[in-house]
Tab-separated table of C-alpha atoms in Angstrom:
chain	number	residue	atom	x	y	z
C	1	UNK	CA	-14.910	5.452	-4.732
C	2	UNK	CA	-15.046	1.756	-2.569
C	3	UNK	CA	-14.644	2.337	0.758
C	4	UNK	CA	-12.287	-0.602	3.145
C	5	UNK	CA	-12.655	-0.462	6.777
C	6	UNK	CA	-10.058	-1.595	9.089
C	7	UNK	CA	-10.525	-2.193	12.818
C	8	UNK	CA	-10.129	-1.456	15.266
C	9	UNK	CA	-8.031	1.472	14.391
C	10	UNK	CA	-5.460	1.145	17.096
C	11	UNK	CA	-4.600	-0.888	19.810
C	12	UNK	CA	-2.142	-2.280	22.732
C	13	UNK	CA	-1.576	-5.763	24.063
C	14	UNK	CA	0.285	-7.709	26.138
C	15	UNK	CA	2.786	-9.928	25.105
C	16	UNK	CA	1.423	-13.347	24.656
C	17	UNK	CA	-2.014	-12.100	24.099
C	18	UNK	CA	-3.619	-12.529	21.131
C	19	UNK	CA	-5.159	-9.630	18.596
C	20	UNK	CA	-7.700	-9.693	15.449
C	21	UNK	CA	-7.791	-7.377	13.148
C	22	UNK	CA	-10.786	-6.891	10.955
C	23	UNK	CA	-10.761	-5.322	6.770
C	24	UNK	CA	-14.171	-4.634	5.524
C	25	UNK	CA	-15.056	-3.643	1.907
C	26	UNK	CA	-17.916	-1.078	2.940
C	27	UNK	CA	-19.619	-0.995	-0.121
C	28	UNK	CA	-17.976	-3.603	-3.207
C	29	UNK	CA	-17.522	-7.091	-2.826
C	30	UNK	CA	-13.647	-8.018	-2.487
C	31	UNK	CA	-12.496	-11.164	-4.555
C	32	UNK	CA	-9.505	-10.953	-3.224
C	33	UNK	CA	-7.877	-8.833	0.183
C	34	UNK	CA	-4.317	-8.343	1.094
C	35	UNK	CA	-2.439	-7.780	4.370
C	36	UNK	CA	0.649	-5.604	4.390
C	37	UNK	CA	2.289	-4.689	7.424
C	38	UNK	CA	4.780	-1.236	7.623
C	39	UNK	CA	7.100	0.123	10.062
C	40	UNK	CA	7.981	2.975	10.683
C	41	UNK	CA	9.456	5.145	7.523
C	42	UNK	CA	9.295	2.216	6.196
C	43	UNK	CA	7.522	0.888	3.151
C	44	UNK	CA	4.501	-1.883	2.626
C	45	UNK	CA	5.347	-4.846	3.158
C	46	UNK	CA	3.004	-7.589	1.385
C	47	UNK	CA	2.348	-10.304	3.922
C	48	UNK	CA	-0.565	-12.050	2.616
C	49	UNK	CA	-3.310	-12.389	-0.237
C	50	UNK	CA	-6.418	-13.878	1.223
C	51	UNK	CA	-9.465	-15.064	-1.453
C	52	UNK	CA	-12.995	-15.738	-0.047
C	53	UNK	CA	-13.360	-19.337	1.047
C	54	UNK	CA	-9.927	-20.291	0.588
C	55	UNK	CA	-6.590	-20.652	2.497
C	56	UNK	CA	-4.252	-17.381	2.404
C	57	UNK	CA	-0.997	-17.126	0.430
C	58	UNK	CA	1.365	-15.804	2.431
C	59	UNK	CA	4.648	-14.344	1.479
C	60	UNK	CA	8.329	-15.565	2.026
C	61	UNK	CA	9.390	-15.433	5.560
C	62	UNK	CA	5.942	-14.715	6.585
C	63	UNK	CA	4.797	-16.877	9.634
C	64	UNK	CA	0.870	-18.461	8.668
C	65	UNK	CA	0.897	-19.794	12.146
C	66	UNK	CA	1.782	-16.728	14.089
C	67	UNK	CA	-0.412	-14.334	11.368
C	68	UNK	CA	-3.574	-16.126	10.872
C	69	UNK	CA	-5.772	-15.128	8.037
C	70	UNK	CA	-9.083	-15.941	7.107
C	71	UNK	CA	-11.745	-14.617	4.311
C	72	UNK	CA	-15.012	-15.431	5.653
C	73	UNK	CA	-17.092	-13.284	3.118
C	74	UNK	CA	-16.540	-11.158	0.069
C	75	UNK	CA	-16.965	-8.469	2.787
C	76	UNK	CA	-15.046	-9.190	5.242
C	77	UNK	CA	-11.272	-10.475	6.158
C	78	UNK	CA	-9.292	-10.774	9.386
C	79	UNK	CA	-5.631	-11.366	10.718
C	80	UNK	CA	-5.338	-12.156	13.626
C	81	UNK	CA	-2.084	-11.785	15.304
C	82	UNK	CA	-1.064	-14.953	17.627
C	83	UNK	CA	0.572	-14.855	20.699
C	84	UNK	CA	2.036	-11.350	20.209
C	85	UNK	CA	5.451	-10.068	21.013
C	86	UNK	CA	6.552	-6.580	21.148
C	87	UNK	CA	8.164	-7.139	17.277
C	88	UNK	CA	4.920	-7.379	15.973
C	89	UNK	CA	4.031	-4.040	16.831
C	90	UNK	CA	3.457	-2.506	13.350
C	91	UNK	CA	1.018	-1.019	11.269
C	92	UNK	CA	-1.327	-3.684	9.560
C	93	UNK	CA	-2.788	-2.143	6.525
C	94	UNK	CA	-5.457	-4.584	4.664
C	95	UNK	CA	-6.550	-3.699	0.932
C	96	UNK	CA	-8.969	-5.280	-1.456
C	97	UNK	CA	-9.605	-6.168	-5.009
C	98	UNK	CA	-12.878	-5.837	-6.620
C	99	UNK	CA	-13.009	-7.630	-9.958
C	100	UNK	CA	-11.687	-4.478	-12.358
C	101	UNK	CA	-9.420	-5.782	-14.321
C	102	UNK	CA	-7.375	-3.335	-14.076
C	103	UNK	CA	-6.383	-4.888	-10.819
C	104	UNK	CA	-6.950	-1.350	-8.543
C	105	UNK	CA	-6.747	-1.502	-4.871
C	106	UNK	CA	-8.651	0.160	-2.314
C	107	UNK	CA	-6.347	0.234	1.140
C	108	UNK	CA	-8.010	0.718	4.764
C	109	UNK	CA	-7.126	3.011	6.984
C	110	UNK	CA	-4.821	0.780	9.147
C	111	UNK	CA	-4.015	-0.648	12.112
C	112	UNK	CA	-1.616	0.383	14.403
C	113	UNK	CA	-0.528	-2.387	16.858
C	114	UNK	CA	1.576	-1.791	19.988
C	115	UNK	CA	2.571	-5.117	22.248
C	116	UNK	CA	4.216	-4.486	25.582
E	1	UNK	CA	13.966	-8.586	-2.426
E	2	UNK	CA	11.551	-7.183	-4.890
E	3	UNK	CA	11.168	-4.313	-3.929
E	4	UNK	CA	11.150	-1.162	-6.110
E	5	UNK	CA	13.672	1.774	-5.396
E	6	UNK	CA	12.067	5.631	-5.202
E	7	UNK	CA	14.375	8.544	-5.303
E	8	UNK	CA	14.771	10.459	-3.770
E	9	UNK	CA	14.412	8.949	-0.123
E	10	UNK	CA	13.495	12.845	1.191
E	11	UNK	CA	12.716	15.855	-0.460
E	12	UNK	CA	12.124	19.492	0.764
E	13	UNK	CA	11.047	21.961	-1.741
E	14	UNK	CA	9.162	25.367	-0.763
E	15	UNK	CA	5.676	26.083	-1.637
E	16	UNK	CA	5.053	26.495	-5.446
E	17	UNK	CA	8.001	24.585	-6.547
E	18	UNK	CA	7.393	21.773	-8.279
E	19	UNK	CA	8.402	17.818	-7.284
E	20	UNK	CA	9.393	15.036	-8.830
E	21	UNK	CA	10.104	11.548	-6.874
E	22	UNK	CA	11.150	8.596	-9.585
E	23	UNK	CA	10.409	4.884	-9.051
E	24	UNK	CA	12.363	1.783	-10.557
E	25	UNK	CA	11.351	-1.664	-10.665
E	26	UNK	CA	12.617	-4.887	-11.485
E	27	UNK	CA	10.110	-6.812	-13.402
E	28	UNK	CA	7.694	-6.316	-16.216
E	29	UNK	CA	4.273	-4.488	-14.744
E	30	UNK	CA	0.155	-4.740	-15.941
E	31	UNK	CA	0.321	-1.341	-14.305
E	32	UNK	CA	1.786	1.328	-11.646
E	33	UNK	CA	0.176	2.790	-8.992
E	34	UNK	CA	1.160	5.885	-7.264
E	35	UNK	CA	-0.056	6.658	-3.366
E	36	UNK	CA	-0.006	9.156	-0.488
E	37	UNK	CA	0.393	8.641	2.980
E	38	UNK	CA	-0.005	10.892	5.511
E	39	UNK	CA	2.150	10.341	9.063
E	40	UNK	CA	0.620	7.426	10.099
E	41	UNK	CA	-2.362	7.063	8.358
E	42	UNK	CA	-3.574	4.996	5.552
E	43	UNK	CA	-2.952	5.519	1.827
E	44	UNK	CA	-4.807	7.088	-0.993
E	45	UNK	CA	-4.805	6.278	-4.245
E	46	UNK	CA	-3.224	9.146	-6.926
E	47	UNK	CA	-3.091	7.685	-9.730
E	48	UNK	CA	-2.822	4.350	-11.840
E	49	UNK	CA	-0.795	4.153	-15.001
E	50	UNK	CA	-1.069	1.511	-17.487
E	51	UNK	CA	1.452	-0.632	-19.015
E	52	UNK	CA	0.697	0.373	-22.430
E	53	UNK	CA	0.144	4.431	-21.359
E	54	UNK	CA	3.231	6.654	-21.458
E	55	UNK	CA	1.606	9.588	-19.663
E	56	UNK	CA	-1.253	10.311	-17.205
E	57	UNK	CA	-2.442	13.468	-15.595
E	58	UNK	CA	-4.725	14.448	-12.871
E	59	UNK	CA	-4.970	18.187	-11.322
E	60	UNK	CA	-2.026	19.182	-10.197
E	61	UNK	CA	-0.350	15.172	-10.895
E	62	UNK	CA	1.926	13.997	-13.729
E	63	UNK	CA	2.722	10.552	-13.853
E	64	UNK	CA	5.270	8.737	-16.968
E	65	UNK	CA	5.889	5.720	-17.301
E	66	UNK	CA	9.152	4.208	-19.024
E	67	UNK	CA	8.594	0.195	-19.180
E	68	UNK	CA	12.011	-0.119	-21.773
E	69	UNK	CA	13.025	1.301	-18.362
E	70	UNK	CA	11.254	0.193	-16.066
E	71	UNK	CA	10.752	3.669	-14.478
E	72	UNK	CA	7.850	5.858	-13.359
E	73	UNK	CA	8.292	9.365	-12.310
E	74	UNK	CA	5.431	11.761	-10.412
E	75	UNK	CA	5.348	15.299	-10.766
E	76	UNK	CA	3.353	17.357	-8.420
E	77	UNK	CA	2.938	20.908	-9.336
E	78	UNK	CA	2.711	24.078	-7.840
E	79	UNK	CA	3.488	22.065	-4.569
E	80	UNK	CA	1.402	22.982	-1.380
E	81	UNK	CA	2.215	22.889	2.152
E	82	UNK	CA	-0.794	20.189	1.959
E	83	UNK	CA	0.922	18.181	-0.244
E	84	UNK	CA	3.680	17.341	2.348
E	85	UNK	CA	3.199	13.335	3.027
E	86	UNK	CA	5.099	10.203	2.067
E	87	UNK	CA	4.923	8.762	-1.615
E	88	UNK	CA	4.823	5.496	-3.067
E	89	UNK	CA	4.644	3.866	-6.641
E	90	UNK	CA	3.292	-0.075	-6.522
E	91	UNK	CA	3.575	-2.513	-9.223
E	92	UNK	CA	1.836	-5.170	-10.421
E	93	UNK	CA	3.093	-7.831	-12.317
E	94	UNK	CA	0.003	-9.694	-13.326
E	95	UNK	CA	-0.083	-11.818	-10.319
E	96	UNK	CA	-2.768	-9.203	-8.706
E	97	UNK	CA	-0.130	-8.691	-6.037
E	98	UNK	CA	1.325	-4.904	-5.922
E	99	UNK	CA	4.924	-4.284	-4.587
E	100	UNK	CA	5.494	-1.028	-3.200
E	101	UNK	CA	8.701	0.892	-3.525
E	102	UNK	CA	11.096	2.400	-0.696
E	103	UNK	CA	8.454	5.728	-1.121
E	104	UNK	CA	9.952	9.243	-0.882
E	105	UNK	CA	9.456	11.951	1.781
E	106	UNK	CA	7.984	14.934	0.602
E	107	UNK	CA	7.711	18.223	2.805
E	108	UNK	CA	6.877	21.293	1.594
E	109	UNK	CA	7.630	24.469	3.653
E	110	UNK	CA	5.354	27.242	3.583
């Protein structure tokens, strides 16, 4: 089956720093990715749909400037986390589309972010 | 919010039982998805269930789906200590977007 790559798989910040997290569809070109962020015994949350070489649609009540998106290939996807704060430590999980149209997802492994 | 609702929110059956977690949703779906997730890990796919399909099997997986409504129910079988792990159905409306429900807790005791 496709294969999405997310990484790095884990990591810790500081608050105020920065973070970019990368979703890579390994072997299938992704139309379309999508960023979902889940804490703990919690659900998915959907926070973004990102299509190559266009701006991301984010979700209700989701930041764009603090959550920055961008789809530079049909490969490759990235969030980047701005100026983090110790509520943004989550786990970013990234999925992607390839054209079926039957609409099936592939998810990555995740991303577990801790800011202290 | 539009979220879907699983029940139950935890379940704890013994090995070779069998389990059933149900899923409700709110809007009319293309199709249903149904995932695992293991403690902290990332999910795998089970099984996808189409709007106009009723039924859908895989091993030891039975999926329904109800769209008059709007339910979905998965039935593992012959449950396995293996098999403990979190559960979600996802929807998706048409707009390529899926929405996960609340997902249930599954552990199975040996």
């Amino acid at each position: 089956g496709a294969v999405v790559s997310q990484h790095p798989s884990w990591v810790i910040c500081k608050s105020g720093t920065s973070v970019k997290i990368e979703c890579r569809s390994l072997d299938f070109q992704a139309t379309t990715m999508f960023w979902y962020r889940q804490f703990p015994k919690q659900s998915l949350m959907l926070m973004a749909t990102s299509n190559e070489g266009s701006k991301a649609t984010y979700e209700q009540g989701v930041e764009k400037d603090k959550f920055l998106i961008n789809h530079a290939s049909l490969t490759l996807s990235t969030l980047t986390v701005t100026s983090a704060h110790p509520e943004d430590s989550s786990f970013y999980i990234c999925s992607a589309r390839t054209g079926s149209p039957w609409r099936e997802q592939y998810f990555g492994p995740g991303t577990r972010l801790t800011v202290t | 919010s539009q979220q879907g609702e699983e029940d139950p929110q935890a379940l704890s059956i013994q090995e070779g039982e069998n389990a059933t977690m149900n899923c409700s949703y709110k809007t009319s779906i293309n199709n249903l998805q149904w995932y695992r997730q293991n403690s902290g890990r990332g999910l795998v796919h089970l099984i996808l269930i189409r709007s106009n399909e009723r039924e859908k099997h895989s091993g030891r997986l039975r999926v329904t789906l109800d769209t008059s409504k709007k339910s979905s129910s998965l039935l593992i079988t012959a449950s396995r200590a293996a098999d403990t792990a979190s559960y979600f159905c996802a929807t998706d409306s048409g707009t390529y977007k899926y929405i996960f429900g609340t997902g249930t807790r599954l552990k199975v005791l040996a």
